């Protein structure tokens, strides 16, 4: 019982973790992309369509990454090159992604998918309770953990990571030192789009191997909240994603046990938890300022 609960928590947390770690890098560069929900759902439809057309879930995952990256490229062009308002552009990107994914996925509603296989490591996966959790997961799970470690190392152990953080705090000074601010921000946005696309592909290839319209179901917004909850630290994003994953799975188990709470209330628990966390964080001004990129959401135009 405990093992199955842990497995379902890991499955629920993986897409949140992927989308949030990508958005963390984007925001560390001083760019705020509110289009995570749109990129996730495009990744979901891209992953499913790619899998149906090729019969290979791994190629499907790559198509999901491609779809998320393309949508993020559109955001980067509008927000970074044309210097449009980042808040409005991100919201428009979400609306575009939801509509476009519904159009692309309409012929595939109700079709069955090939679930991404798990990597069953002999002997280790037989360890009680944690064996299947750590050594019997799909490849996207391991990618999500590797990305957290890689992003933490990049941001705090490399010169390029220090440069990215300095751009997020003061792009004018970075530009004066000869740093290509727009180039760095483009790469950060594309990385975030690829992560969101992979998160969406996980939904349609692992979490529920099928396509239904709007299947991201608000997870992009939770990922955005996770970045604030984690105060822009990769390790805290990992902890937060699994906390919210546990809340999501908890409501399913509560329904299965027949707990006398309306199912609509239980389904709303992850979103209520998100709002509660943000309210609590906003009460502490010192906490909200920790690690917050000073130029987050502010457009930068060279030589202006």
Tab-separated table of C-alpha atoms in Angstrom:
chain	number	residue	atom	x	y	z
A	1	UNK	CA	0.000	0.000	0.000
A	2	UNK	CA	2.716	2.477	1.043
A	3	UNK	CA	4.782	1.574	-2.010
A	4	UNK	CA	1.886	2.211	-4.392
A	5	UNK	CA	1.166	5.581	-2.736
A	6	UNK	CA	4.810	6.657	-3.112
A	7	UNK	CA	4.795	5.601	-6.765
A	8	UNK	CA	1.674	7.597	-7.531
A	9	UNK	CA	3.083	10.650	-5.722
A	10	UNK	CA	6.235	10.462	-7.854
A	11	UNK	CA	4.131	10.193	-11.011
A	12	UNK	CA	2.005	13.189	-10.023
A	13	UNK	CA	5.012	15.274	-8.973
A	14	UNK	CA	7.190	14.699	-12.057
A	15	UNK	CA	5.329	17.049	-14.481
A	16	UNK	CA	5.138	19.752	-11.788
A	17	UNK	CA	8.855	19.405	-11.123
A	18	UNK	CA	9.793	19.591	-14.800
A	19	UNK	CA	7.673	22.674	-15.524
A	20	UNK	CA	8.790	24.442	-12.337
A	21	UNK	CA	12.531	23.830	-12.767
A	22	UNK	CA	12.330	25.176	-16.317
A	23	UNK	CA	10.426	28.282	-15.192
A	24	UNK	CA	12.947	28.792	-12.376
A	25	UNK	CA	15.738	29.189	-14.938
A	26	UNK	CA	13.562	31.542	-16.999
A	27	UNK	CA	12.814	33.738	-13.992
A	28	UNK	CA	16.426	33.720	-12.820
A	29	UNK	CA	17.198	35.486	-16.106
A	30	UNK	CA	14.701	38.216	-15.165
A	31	UNK	CA	11.994	37.019	-17.553
A	32	UNK	CA	8.509	36.069	-16.378
A	33	UNK	CA	6.733	33.615	-18.674
A	34	UNK	CA	3.144	33.057	-17.527
A	35	UNK	CA	2.531	30.786	-20.504
A	36	UNK	CA	3.678	27.590	-18.744
A	37	UNK	CA	0.146	26.169	-18.830
A	38	UNK	CA	-0.071	26.683	-22.598
A	39	UNK	CA	3.354	25.138	-23.216
A	40	UNK	CA	2.501	22.140	-21.030
A	41	UNK	CA	-0.724	21.363	-22.847
A	42	UNK	CA	1.029	21.753	-26.202
A	43	UNK	CA	3.674	19.307	-24.982
A	44	UNK	CA	0.899	16.905	-23.998
A	45	UNK	CA	-0.778	16.954	-27.388
A	46	UNK	CA	2.586	16.888	-29.168
A	47	UNK	CA	3.717	13.861	-27.176
A	48	UNK	CA	0.513	11.984	-27.836
A	49	UNK	CA	0.343	12.779	-31.553
A	50	UNK	CA	4.031	11.922	-31.986
A	51	UNK	CA	3.493	8.597	-30.226
A	52	UNK	CA	0.406	7.743	-32.315
A	53	UNK	CA	2.119	8.569	-35.623
A	54	UNK	CA	5.332	6.673	-34.862
A	55	UNK	CA	4.208	4.090	-32.310
A	56	UNK	CA	7.194	5.099	-30.190
A	57	UNK	CA	6.600	6.956	-26.884
A	58	UNK	CA	10.203	8.198	-26.773
A	59	UNK	CA	9.781	9.944	-30.121
A	60	UNK	CA	6.468	11.229	-28.797
A	61	UNK	CA	8.276	12.779	-25.826
A	62	UNK	CA	10.703	14.502	-28.204
A	63	UNK	CA	7.782	15.902	-30.202
A	64	UNK	CA	6.285	17.185	-26.945
A	65	UNK	CA	9.573	18.931	-26.142
A	66	UNK	CA	9.594	20.408	-29.654
A	67	UNK	CA	6.046	21.759	-29.305
A	68	UNK	CA	6.818	23.395	-25.966
A	69	UNK	CA	10.036	24.896	-27.331
A	70	UNK	CA	8.308	26.346	-30.397
A	71	UNK	CA	5.697	28.055	-28.237
A	72	UNK	CA	8.394	29.440	-25.956
A	73	UNK	CA	10.253	30.749	-29.012
A	74	UNK	CA	7.147	32.743	-29.924
A	75	UNK	CA	7.068	34.168	-26.401
A	76	UNK	CA	10.778	35.040	-26.580
A	77	UNK	CA	10.369	36.834	-29.895
A	78	UNK	CA	7.453	38.903	-28.616
A	79	UNK	CA	8.695	39.614	-25.087
A	80	UNK	CA	12.451	39.883	-25.665
A	81	UNK	CA	12.873	41.068	-29.250
A	82	UNK	CA	9.744	43.224	-29.519
A	83	UNK	CA	9.761	44.041	-25.774
A	84	UNK	CA	6.038	43.443	-25.321
A	85	UNK	CA	4.579	43.283	-21.829
A	86	UNK	CA	5.700	39.949	-20.382
A	87	UNK	CA	2.586	39.446	-18.261
A	88	UNK	CA	0.156	39.996	-21.145
A	89	UNK	CA	2.270	37.969	-23.567
A	90	UNK	CA	2.464	35.009	-21.194
A	91	UNK	CA	-1.284	35.013	-20.609
A	92	UNK	CA	-1.896	35.194	-24.354
A	93	UNK	CA	0.479	32.254	-24.801
A	94	UNK	CA	-1.585	30.179	-22.374
A	95	UNK	CA	-4.807	30.950	-24.240
A	96	UNK	CA	-3.128	30.176	-27.576
A	97	UNK	CA	-1.742	26.875	-26.288
A	98	UNK	CA	-5.086	25.724	-24.906
A	99	UNK	CA	-6.902	26.551	-28.135
A	100	UNK	CA	-4.263	25.206	-30.493
A	101	UNK	CA	-3.859	21.941	-28.567
A	102	UNK	CA	-7.607	21.364	-28.724
A	103	UNK	CA	-7.544	21.866	-32.483
A	104	UNK	CA	-4.540	19.577	-33.047
A	105	UNK	CA	-5.740	16.895	-30.657
A	106	UNK	CA	-9.385	16.756	-31.726
A	107	UNK	CA	-8.898	13.761	-34.125
A	108	UNK	CA	-7.063	11.828	-31.390
A	109	UNK	CA	-9.649	12.008	-28.590
A	110	UNK	CA	-10.532	8.524	-27.336
A	111	UNK	CA	-7.567	6.773	-28.930
A	112	UNK	CA	-5.386	4.534	-26.768
A	113	UNK	CA	-1.698	5.215	-26.265
A	114	UNK	CA	1.445	3.178	-25.773
A	115	UNK	CA	2.537	3.946	-22.227
A	116	UNK	CA	6.183	4.831	-21.805
A	117	UNK	CA	7.951	1.748	-20.359
A	118	UNK	CA	9.688	1.775	-16.989
A	119	UNK	CA	13.362	0.994	-16.459
A	120	UNK	CA	13.216	-2.065	-14.229
A	121	UNK	CA	16.718	-2.418	-12.750
A	122	UNK	CA	17.204	-6.026	-11.563
A	123	UNK	CA	17.735	-6.683	-7.831
A	124	UNK	CA	17.593	-2.967	-6.892
A	125	UNK	CA	13.967	-2.605	-7.976
A	126	UNK	CA	13.083	-5.517	-5.660
A	127	UNK	CA	14.104	-3.578	-2.523
A	128	UNK	CA	11.002	-3.239	-0.301
A	129	UNK	CA	9.078	0.067	-0.406
A	130	UNK	CA	11.696	2.248	-2.186
A	131	UNK	CA	12.934	-0.258	-4.797
A	132	UNK	CA	10.372	0.479	-7.491
A	133	UNK	CA	10.277	4.152	-6.486
A	134	UNK	CA	13.986	4.696	-7.150
A	135	UNK	CA	14.893	1.955	-9.632
A	136	UNK	CA	11.684	1.131	-11.492
A	137	UNK	CA	10.542	4.422	-12.993
A	138	UNK	CA	10.104	5.769	-16.505
A	139	UNK	CA	12.966	7.698	-18.093
A	140	UNK	CA	11.235	11.097	-17.707
A	141	UNK	CA	11.295	10.671	-13.921
A	142	UNK	CA	15.087	10.278	-13.960
A	143	UNK	CA	15.419	13.236	-16.340
A	144	UNK	CA	13.450	15.406	-13.905
A	145	UNK	CA	15.785	14.536	-11.018
A	146	UNK	CA	18.860	15.024	-13.215
A	147	UNK	CA	17.577	18.440	-14.288
A	148	UNK	CA	17.239	19.603	-10.679
A	149	UNK	CA	20.847	18.594	-9.974
A	150	UNK	CA	22.074	20.047	-13.267
A	151	UNK	CA	20.275	23.378	-12.803
A	152	UNK	CA	21.555	23.725	-9.217
A	153	UNK	CA	25.100	23.054	-10.405
A	154	UNK	CA	24.763	25.423	-13.357
A	155	UNK	CA	23.315	28.341	-11.377
A	156	UNK	CA	25.654	28.195	-8.386
A	157	UNK	CA	28.808	26.474	-9.627
A	158	UNK	CA	29.450	27.867	-13.100
A	159	UNK	CA	30.415	31.251	-14.524
A	160	UNK	CA	27.510	31.130	-16.975
A	161	UNK	CA	25.098	30.515	-14.104
A	162	UNK	CA	26.472	33.518	-12.218
A	163	UNK	CA	26.087	35.580	-15.385
A	164	UNK	CA	22.471	34.464	-15.790
A	165	UNK	CA	21.671	35.447	-12.218
A	166	UNK	CA	23.347	38.823	-12.647
A	167	UNK	CA	21.210	39.446	-15.738
A	168	UNK	CA	18.116	38.697	-13.698
A	169	UNK	CA	19.150	41.233	-11.075
A	170	UNK	CA	20.564	44.043	-13.216
A	171	UNK	CA	20.498	43.596	-17.003
A	172	UNK	CA	21.715	47.169	-17.624
A	173	UNK	CA	24.950	46.574	-15.727
A	174	UNK	CA	25.424	43.183	-17.380
A	175	UNK	CA	24.955	44.796	-20.794
A	176	UNK	CA	27.472	47.514	-19.923
A	177	UNK	CA	30.013	44.767	-19.212
A	178	UNK	CA	29.504	43.354	-22.698
A	179	UNK	CA	27.241	40.435	-21.760
A	180	UNK	CA	24.689	39.429	-24.396
A	181	UNK	CA	21.614	39.862	-22.202
A	182	UNK	CA	19.008	39.052	-24.857
A	183	UNK	CA	20.913	35.936	-25.960
A	184	UNK	CA	21.038	34.602	-22.405
A	185	UNK	CA	17.346	35.322	-21.891
A	186	UNK	CA	16.446	33.613	-25.179
A	187	UNK	CA	18.293	30.453	-24.139
A	188	UNK	CA	16.657	30.512	-20.701
A	189	UNK	CA	13.164	30.877	-22.205
A	190	UNK	CA	13.793	28.054	-24.695
A	191	UNK	CA	15.028	25.820	-21.874
A	192	UNK	CA	11.873	26.576	-19.900
A	193	UNK	CA	9.726	25.787	-22.944
A	194	UNK	CA	11.483	22.454	-23.489
A	195	UNK	CA	10.962	21.495	-19.830
A	196	UNK	CA	7.276	22.472	-19.959
A	197	UNK	CA	6.855	20.483	-23.182
A	198	UNK	CA	8.428	17.405	-21.571
A	199	UNK	CA	6.168	17.882	-18.545
A	200	UNK	CA	3.156	17.857	-20.854
A	201	UNK	CA	4.423	14.766	-22.675
A	202	UNK	CA	4.680	13.016	-19.297
A	203	UNK	CA	0.976	13.684	-18.755
A	204	UNK	CA	-0.132	12.077	-22.028
A	205	UNK	CA	2.443	9.268	-22.114
A	206	UNK	CA	2.802	8.254	-18.448
A	207	UNK	CA	0.319	9.892	-16.064
A	208	UNK	CA	-2.817	9.157	-18.128
A	209	UNK	CA	-1.761	7.639	-21.491
A	210	UNK	CA	-4.422	9.332	-23.584
A	211	UNK	CA	-5.354	12.733	-24.932
A	212	UNK	CA	-8.166	14.841	-23.523
A	213	UNK	CA	-8.627	18.533	-24.106
A	214	UNK	CA	-7.087	20.797	-21.439
A	215	UNK	CA	-5.432	17.801	-19.766
A	216	UNK	CA	-2.795	19.987	-18.078
A	217	UNK	CA	-5.688	21.014	-15.755
A	218	UNK	CA	-3.979	24.016	-14.152
A	219	UNK	CA	-0.655	22.320	-13.431
A	220	UNK	CA	1.180	25.106	-15.239
A	221	UNK	CA	-0.167	27.626	-12.739
A	222	UNK	CA	0.851	25.376	-9.848
A	223	UNK	CA	4.359	25.166	-11.347
A	224	UNK	CA	4.525	28.969	-11.412
A	225	UNK	CA	3.479	29.075	-7.759
A	226	UNK	CA	6.080	26.421	-6.929
A	227	UNK	CA	8.892	28.684	-8.124
A	228	UNK	CA	7.777	31.396	-5.688
A	229	UNK	CA	7.183	28.802	-2.962
A	230	UNK	CA	10.749	27.559	-3.467
A	231	UNK	CA	12.171	31.115	-3.434
A	232	UNK	CA	13.953	30.357	-6.717
A	233	UNK	CA	16.059	27.493	-5.281
A	234	UNK	CA	16.179	24.190	-7.252
A	235	UNK	CA	16.236	21.874	-4.218
A	236	UNK	CA	13.161	23.568	-2.773
A	237	UNK	CA	11.387	23.188	-6.110
A	238	UNK	CA	11.988	19.436	-5.800
A	239	UNK	CA	10.531	19.364	-2.283
A	240	UNK	CA	7.597	21.571	-3.251
A	241	UNK	CA	6.722	19.496	-6.330
A	242	UNK	CA	6.539	16.315	-4.258
A	243	UNK	CA	4.514	18.104	-1.568
A	244	UNK	CA	1.942	19.238	-4.138
A	245	UNK	CA	2.091	15.805	-5.780
A	246	UNK	CA	1.228	14.252	-2.423
A	247	UNK	CA	-1.732	16.619	-2.043
A	248	UNK	CA	-2.982	15.657	-5.512
A	249	UNK	CA	-2.707	11.952	-4.809
A	250	UNK	CA	-4.129	12.345	-1.312
A	251	UNK	CA	-7.448	13.520	-2.691
A	252	UNK	CA	-7.631	10.461	-4.970
A	253	UNK	CA	-6.994	8.078	-2.078
A	254	UNK	CA	-9.527	9.950	0.054
A	255	UNK	CA	-12.154	9.419	-2.651
A	256	UNK	CA	-11.190	5.733	-2.938
A	257	UNK	CA	-11.594	5.279	0.829
A	258	UNK	CA	-15.053	6.817	0.663
A	259	UNK	CA	-14.294	9.720	3.004
A	260	UNK	CA	-17.450	11.748	3.308
A	261	UNK	CA	-16.233	14.907	1.621
A	262	UNK	CA	-17.659	16.003	-1.738
A	263	UNK	CA	-15.393	14.911	-4.582
A	264	UNK	CA	-15.369	18.471	-5.953
A	265	UNK	CA	-13.809	19.723	-2.717
A	266	UNK	CA	-11.175	16.977	-2.769
A	267	UNK	CA	-10.354	17.728	-6.408
A	268	UNK	CA	-9.829	21.379	-5.518
A	269	UNK	CA	-7.334	20.570	-2.734
A	270	UNK	CA	-4.149	21.044	-4.843
A	271	UNK	CA	-5.322	24.468	-5.966
A	272	UNK	CA	-6.465	25.461	-2.481
A	273	UNK	CA	-3.041	24.404	-1.204
A	274	UNK	CA	-1.416	26.579	-3.878
A	275	UNK	CA	-3.427	29.643	-2.868
A	276	UNK	CA	-2.786	29.000	0.835
A	277	UNK	CA	0.966	28.706	0.316
A	278	UNK	CA	1.134	31.914	-1.712
A	279	UNK	CA	-0.911	33.803	0.890
A	280	UNK	CA	1.360	32.605	3.690
A	281	UNK	CA	4.490	33.523	1.763
A	282	UNK	CA	3.152	36.972	0.872
A	283	UNK	CA	2.644	37.711	4.594
A	284	UNK	CA	6.414	37.642	5.093
A	285	UNK	CA	8.001	40.447	3.081
A	286	UNK	CA	11.530	39.331	3.926
A	287	UNK	CA	10.776	35.840	2.669
A	288	UNK	CA	9.315	37.118	-0.613
A	289	UNK	CA	12.481	39.096	-1.313
A	290	UNK	CA	14.862	36.182	-0.752
A	291	UNK	CA	16.520	35.288	-4.050
A	292	UNK	CA	13.859	37.169	-6.040
A	293	UNK	CA	15.462	38.379	-9.299
A	294	UNK	CA	15.401	42.171	-8.959
A	295	UNK	CA	14.439	42.726	-12.620
A	296	UNK	CA	11.858	39.949	-12.842
A	297	UNK	CA	9.202	40.756	-15.437
A	298	UNK	CA	10.899	43.968	-16.609
A	299	UNK	CA	11.613	44.315	-20.318
A	300	UNK	CA	15.149	45.130	-21.384
A	301	UNK	CA	16.034	46.825	-24.655
A	302	UNK	CA	19.764	47.310	-25.365
A	303	UNK	CA	20.982	50.887	-25.794
A	304	UNK	CA	17.666	52.384	-24.690
